[in-house]
Amino acid sequence: EYPFKNAVHFKRPKEWLTGEVHVFYEGIDPHDIRGGELSDGYFLSALQILAENQALVKRLFITQTYNEQ
């Protein structure tokens, strides 16, 4: 079962979230980032460092609004 215990499937936010979806809700904070089961700790650590400066994170996104397509 390498590299994950369970199969990983991509889902759009509307498929697993209820209510309104936000790209950036109430700003950006390093504590917003949570680890998961993807063995992506180094990537998440890099995002936490970027989150120290909100402008750097916002530059990673083409738009700051959610698009359902």
Short mmCIF file of N, CA, C and O in Angstrom, two decimals:
data_model
loop_
_atom_site.label_atom_id
_atom_site.label_comp_id
_atom_site.label_asym_id
_atom_site.label_seq_id
_atom_site.Cartn_x
_atom_site.Cartn_y
_atom_site.Cartn_z
N GLU A 1 0.83 -1.20 0.00
CA GLU A 1 0.00 0.00 0.00
C GLU A 1 0.87 1.25 0.00
O GLU A 1 0.54 2.23 0.63
N TYR A 2 1.99 1.19 -0.65
CA TYR A 2 2.88 2.34 -0.72
C TYR A 2 2.31 3.38 -1.66
O TYR A 2 1.77 3.01 -2.69
N PRO A 3 2.40 4.62 -1.46
CA PRO A 3 2.97 5.27 -0.28
C PRO A 3 1.94 5.64 0.78
O PRO A 3 2.29 6.17 1.82
N PHE A 4 0.65 5.38 0.55
CA PHE A 4 -0.39 5.78 1.49
C PHE A 4 -1.21 4.59 1.95
O PHE A 4 -1.40 3.64 1.20
N LYS A 5 -1.72 4.68 3.18
CA LYS A 5 -2.60 3.62 3.68
C LYS A 5 -3.88 3.56 2.87
O LYS A 5 -4.37 2.49 2.54
N ASN A 6 -4.45 4.72 2.58
CA ASN A 6 -5.72 4.81 1.87
C ASN A 6 -5.50 5.51 0.53
O ASN A 6 -4.60 6.32 0.40
N ALA A 7 -6.33 5.19 -0.43
CA ALA A 7 -6.25 5.88 -1.72
C ALA A 7 -6.57 7.35 -1.53
O ALA A 7 -7.42 7.71 -0.72
N VAL A 8 -5.88 8.20 -2.26
CA VAL A 8 -6.09 9.64 -2.19
C VAL A 8 -6.84 10.06 -3.45
O VAL A 8 -6.42 9.75 -4.56
N HIS A 9 -7.96 10.74 -3.26
CA HIS A 9 -8.78 11.19 -4.38
C HIS A 9 -8.94 12.70 -4.29
O HIS A 9 -9.22 13.23 -3.21
N PHE A 10 -8.76 13.39 -5.41
CA PHE A 10 -8.98 14.84 -5.45
C PHE A 10 -10.47 15.12 -5.43
O PHE A 10 -11.24 14.50 -6.15
N LYS A 11 -10.88 16.05 -4.58
CA LYS A 11 -12.27 16.50 -4.54
C LYS A 11 -12.28 18.02 -4.49
O LYS A 11 -11.44 18.63 -3.84
N ARG A 12 -13.21 18.60 -5.19
CA ARG A 12 -13.39 20.05 -5.13
C ARG A 12 -14.01 20.40 -3.78
O ARG A 12 -14.74 19.59 -3.21
N PRO A 13 -13.72 21.60 -3.26
CA PRO A 13 -14.27 21.98 -1.95
C PRO A 13 -15.77 21.80 -1.83
O PRO A 13 -16.26 21.36 -0.79
N LYS A 14 -16.53 22.08 -2.88
CA LYS A 14 -17.99 21.97 -2.80
C LYS A 14 -18.45 20.53 -2.61
O LYS A 14 -19.58 20.27 -2.22
N GLU A 15 -17.55 19.55 -2.88
CA GLU A 15 -17.89 18.14 -2.73
C GLU A 15 -17.79 17.66 -1.28
O GLU A 15 -18.32 16.61 -0.94
N TRP A 16 -17.08 18.40 -0.42
CA TRP A 16 -16.94 17.95 0.96
C TRP A 16 -17.15 19.05 2.00
O TRP A 16 -17.16 18.78 3.19
N LEU A 17 -17.36 20.29 1.55
CA LEU A 17 -17.64 21.39 2.47
C LEU A 17 -19.10 21.81 2.33
O LEU A 17 -19.68 21.71 1.26
N THR A 18 -19.66 22.29 3.42
CA THR A 18 -21.00 22.86 3.36
C THR A 18 -20.89 24.37 3.56
O THR A 18 -19.97 24.85 4.20
N GLY A 19 -21.83 25.10 3.02
CA GLY A 19 -21.82 26.55 3.17
C GLY A 19 -20.93 27.23 2.15
O GLY A 19 -20.51 26.64 1.15
N GLU A 20 -20.63 28.47 2.42
CA GLU A 20 -19.83 29.28 1.50
C GLU A 20 -18.36 28.91 1.58
O GLU A 20 -17.82 28.67 2.65
N VAL A 21 -17.70 28.84 0.42
CA VAL A 21 -16.28 28.48 0.35
C VAL A 21 -15.47 29.75 0.15
O VAL A 21 -15.80 30.59 -0.69
N HIS A 22 -14.39 29.90 0.91
CA HIS A 22 -13.50 31.06 0.82
C HIS A 22 -12.09 30.60 0.50
O HIS A 22 -11.64 29.57 1.01
N VAL A 23 -11.38 31.36 -0.31
CA VAL A 23 -9.98 31.07 -0.55
C VAL A 23 -9.16 31.56 0.64
O VAL A 23 -8.37 30.83 1.22
N PHE A 24 -9.37 32.79 1.03
CA PHE A 24 -8.72 33.36 2.21
C PHE A 24 -9.82 33.89 3.13
O PHE A 24 -10.48 34.86 2.80
N TYR A 25 -10.02 33.23 4.26
CA TYR A 25 -11.07 33.63 5.20
C TYR A 25 -10.43 34.23 6.43
O TYR A 25 -9.66 33.57 7.12
N GLU A 26 -10.71 35.48 6.68
CA GLU A 26 -10.16 36.21 7.84
C GLU A 26 -8.63 36.22 7.85
O GLU A 26 -8.00 36.04 8.88
N GLY A 27 -8.05 36.37 6.68
CA GLY A 27 -6.60 36.49 6.59
C GLY A 27 -5.88 35.16 6.50
O GLY A 27 -6.49 34.10 6.36
N ILE A 28 -4.57 35.22 6.58
CA ILE A 28 -3.70 34.05 6.46
C ILE A 28 -2.85 33.96 7.72
O ILE A 28 -2.26 34.95 8.14
N ASP A 29 -2.80 32.77 8.29
CA ASP A 29 -2.05 32.58 9.53
C ASP A 29 -1.32 31.24 9.44
O ASP A 29 -1.89 30.25 8.97
N PRO A 30 -0.07 31.16 9.90
CA PRO A 30 0.66 29.89 9.86
C PRO A 30 -0.07 28.76 10.60
O PRO A 30 0.07 27.60 10.25
N HIS A 31 -0.88 29.10 11.60
CA HIS A 31 -1.60 28.08 12.36
C HIS A 31 -2.80 27.52 11.60
O HIS A 31 -3.43 26.57 12.06
N ASP A 32 -3.13 28.10 10.45
CA ASP A 32 -4.23 27.60 9.63
C ASP A 32 -3.88 26.28 8.95
O ASP A 32 -4.76 25.53 8.54
N ILE A 33 -2.61 25.99 8.82
CA ILE A 33 -2.16 24.82 8.06
C ILE A 33 -2.12 23.60 8.97
O ILE A 33 -1.51 23.61 10.03
N ARG A 34 -2.80 22.55 8.52
CA ARG A 34 -2.88 21.31 9.29
C ARG A 34 -2.29 20.16 8.47
O ARG A 34 -2.49 20.08 7.27
N GLY A 35 -1.59 19.27 9.14
CA GLY A 35 -1.02 18.11 8.48
C GLY A 35 -2.08 17.08 8.16
O GLY A 35 -3.13 17.03 8.79
N GLY A 36 -1.80 16.26 7.19
CA GLY A 36 -2.75 15.22 6.78
C GLY A 36 -2.06 13.88 6.64
O GLY A 36 -1.07 13.61 7.32
N GLU A 37 -2.55 13.06 5.76
CA GLU A 37 -2.02 11.71 5.56
C GLU A 37 -1.20 11.59 4.27
O GLU A 37 -0.93 10.48 3.82
N LEU A 38 -0.80 12.69 3.69
CA LEU A 38 -0.12 12.63 2.39
C LEU A 38 1.40 12.62 2.48
O LEU A 38 2.07 12.69 1.47
N SER A 39 1.95 12.56 3.66
CA SER A 39 3.41 12.61 3.84
C SER A 39 3.97 13.86 3.18
O SER A 39 4.98 13.81 2.48
N ASP A 40 3.30 14.98 3.39
CA ASP A 40 3.69 16.24 2.77
C ASP A 40 4.18 17.26 3.80
O ASP A 40 4.01 18.45 3.65
N GLY A 41 4.81 16.79 4.85
CA GLY A 41 5.26 17.65 5.93
C GLY A 41 6.20 18.76 5.49
O GLY A 41 6.09 19.89 5.95
N TYR A 42 7.13 18.45 4.60
CA TYR A 42 8.07 19.48 4.14
C TYR A 42 7.34 20.57 3.36
O TYR A 42 7.63 21.75 3.52
N PHE A 43 6.40 20.18 2.51
CA PHE A 43 5.61 21.15 1.75
C PHE A 43 4.79 22.03 2.69
O PHE A 43 4.76 23.25 2.56
N LEU A 44 4.14 21.41 3.68
CA LEU A 44 3.32 22.17 4.62
C LEU A 44 4.18 23.10 5.46
O LEU A 44 3.77 24.22 5.77
N SER A 45 5.38 22.67 5.81
CA SER A 45 6.29 23.54 6.56
C SER A 45 6.68 24.76 5.74
O SER A 45 6.74 25.88 6.26
N ALA A 46 6.90 24.55 4.45
CA ALA A 46 7.23 25.68 3.57
C ALA A 46 6.05 26.65 3.49
O ALA A 46 6.24 27.87 3.52
N LEU A 47 4.82 26.11 3.42
CA LEU A 47 3.64 26.99 3.40
C LEU A 47 3.51 27.77 4.71
O LEU A 47 3.12 28.94 4.70
N GLN A 48 3.83 27.15 5.83
CA GLN A 48 3.76 27.85 7.11
C GLN A 48 4.75 29.02 7.14
O GLN A 48 4.43 30.09 7.65
N ILE A 49 5.92 28.80 6.59
CA ILE A 49 6.90 29.88 6.54
C ILE A 49 6.40 31.01 5.63
O ILE A 49 6.49 32.18 5.98
N LEU A 50 5.83 30.64 4.47
CA LEU A 50 5.27 31.66 3.58
C LEU A 50 4.12 32.42 4.26
O LEU A 50 3.95 33.62 4.06
N ALA A 51 3.34 31.72 5.07
CA ALA A 51 2.18 32.34 5.72
C ALA A 51 2.57 33.43 6.71
O ALA A 51 1.73 34.22 7.13
N GLU A 52 3.83 33.48 7.07
CA GLU A 52 4.29 34.58 7.93
C GLU A 52 4.15 35.91 7.20
O GLU A 52 4.05 36.96 7.83
N ASN A 53 4.15 35.87 5.86
CA ASN A 53 3.98 37.07 5.05
C ASN A 53 2.81 36.81 4.09
O ASN A 53 2.96 36.12 3.09
N GLN A 54 1.62 37.35 4.40
CA GLN A 54 0.41 37.10 3.63
C GLN A 54 0.57 37.40 2.14
O GLN A 54 0.04 36.69 1.30
N ALA A 55 1.32 38.42 1.82
CA ALA A 55 1.49 38.80 0.41
C ALA A 55 2.15 37.67 -0.39
O ALA A 55 1.82 37.45 -1.56
N LEU A 56 3.08 36.94 0.22
CA LEU A 56 3.74 35.84 -0.48
C LEU A 56 2.77 34.71 -0.80
O LEU A 56 2.81 34.13 -1.88
N VAL A 57 1.86 34.40 0.13
CA VAL A 57 0.88 33.35 -0.11
C VAL A 57 -0.09 33.78 -1.20
O VAL A 57 -0.42 33.01 -2.10
N LYS A 58 -0.55 35.00 -1.15
CA LYS A 58 -1.52 35.49 -2.14
C LYS A 58 -0.93 35.46 -3.55
O LYS A 58 -1.66 35.26 -4.52
N ARG A 59 0.38 35.61 -3.67
CA ARG A 59 1.01 35.57 -4.99
C ARG A 59 0.98 34.17 -5.60
O ARG A 59 1.18 33.99 -6.79
N LEU A 60 0.73 33.14 -4.79
CA LEU A 60 0.65 31.76 -5.28
C LEU A 60 -0.66 31.46 -5.99
O LEU A 60 -0.78 30.45 -6.66
N PHE A 61 -1.64 32.34 -5.85
CA PHE A 61 -2.97 32.11 -6.39
C PHE A 61 -3.27 33.10 -7.52
O PHE A 61 -3.01 34.29 -7.39
N ILE A 62 -3.85 32.59 -8.60
CA ILE A 62 -4.21 33.45 -9.72
C ILE A 62 -5.32 34.40 -9.31
O ILE A 62 -5.31 35.57 -9.64
N THR A 63 -6.31 33.87 -8.60
CA THR A 63 -7.42 34.67 -8.13
C THR A 63 -7.65 34.42 -6.65
O THR A 63 -7.28 33.36 -6.13
N GLN A 64 -8.24 35.36 -5.98
CA GLN A 64 -8.51 35.21 -4.56
C GLN A 64 -9.98 34.90 -4.29
O GLN A 64 -10.43 34.99 -3.16
N THR A 65 -10.70 34.54 -5.35
CA THR A 65 -12.10 34.15 -5.19
C THR A 65 -12.26 32.70 -5.61
O THR A 65 -11.54 32.20 -6.46
N TYR A 66 -13.22 32.03 -5.00
CA TYR A 66 -13.47 30.62 -5.28
C TYR A 66 -14.23 30.47 -6.60
O TYR A 66 -15.18 31.17 -6.87
N ASN A 67 -13.78 29.53 -7.42
CA ASN A 67 -14.42 29.24 -8.69
C ASN A 67 -14.83 27.77 -8.69
O ASN A 67 -13.98 26.90 -8.52
N GLU A 68 -16.11 27.48 -8.89
CA GLU A 68 -16.60 26.11 -8.82
C GLU A 68 -16.20 25.24 -10.01
O GLU A 68 -16.42 24.04 -9.99
N GLN A 69 -15.64 25.80 -11.05
CA GLN A 69 -15.29 25.02 -12.24
C GLN A 69 -14.01 24.26 -12.08
O GLN A 69 -13.04 24.59 -11.67
#
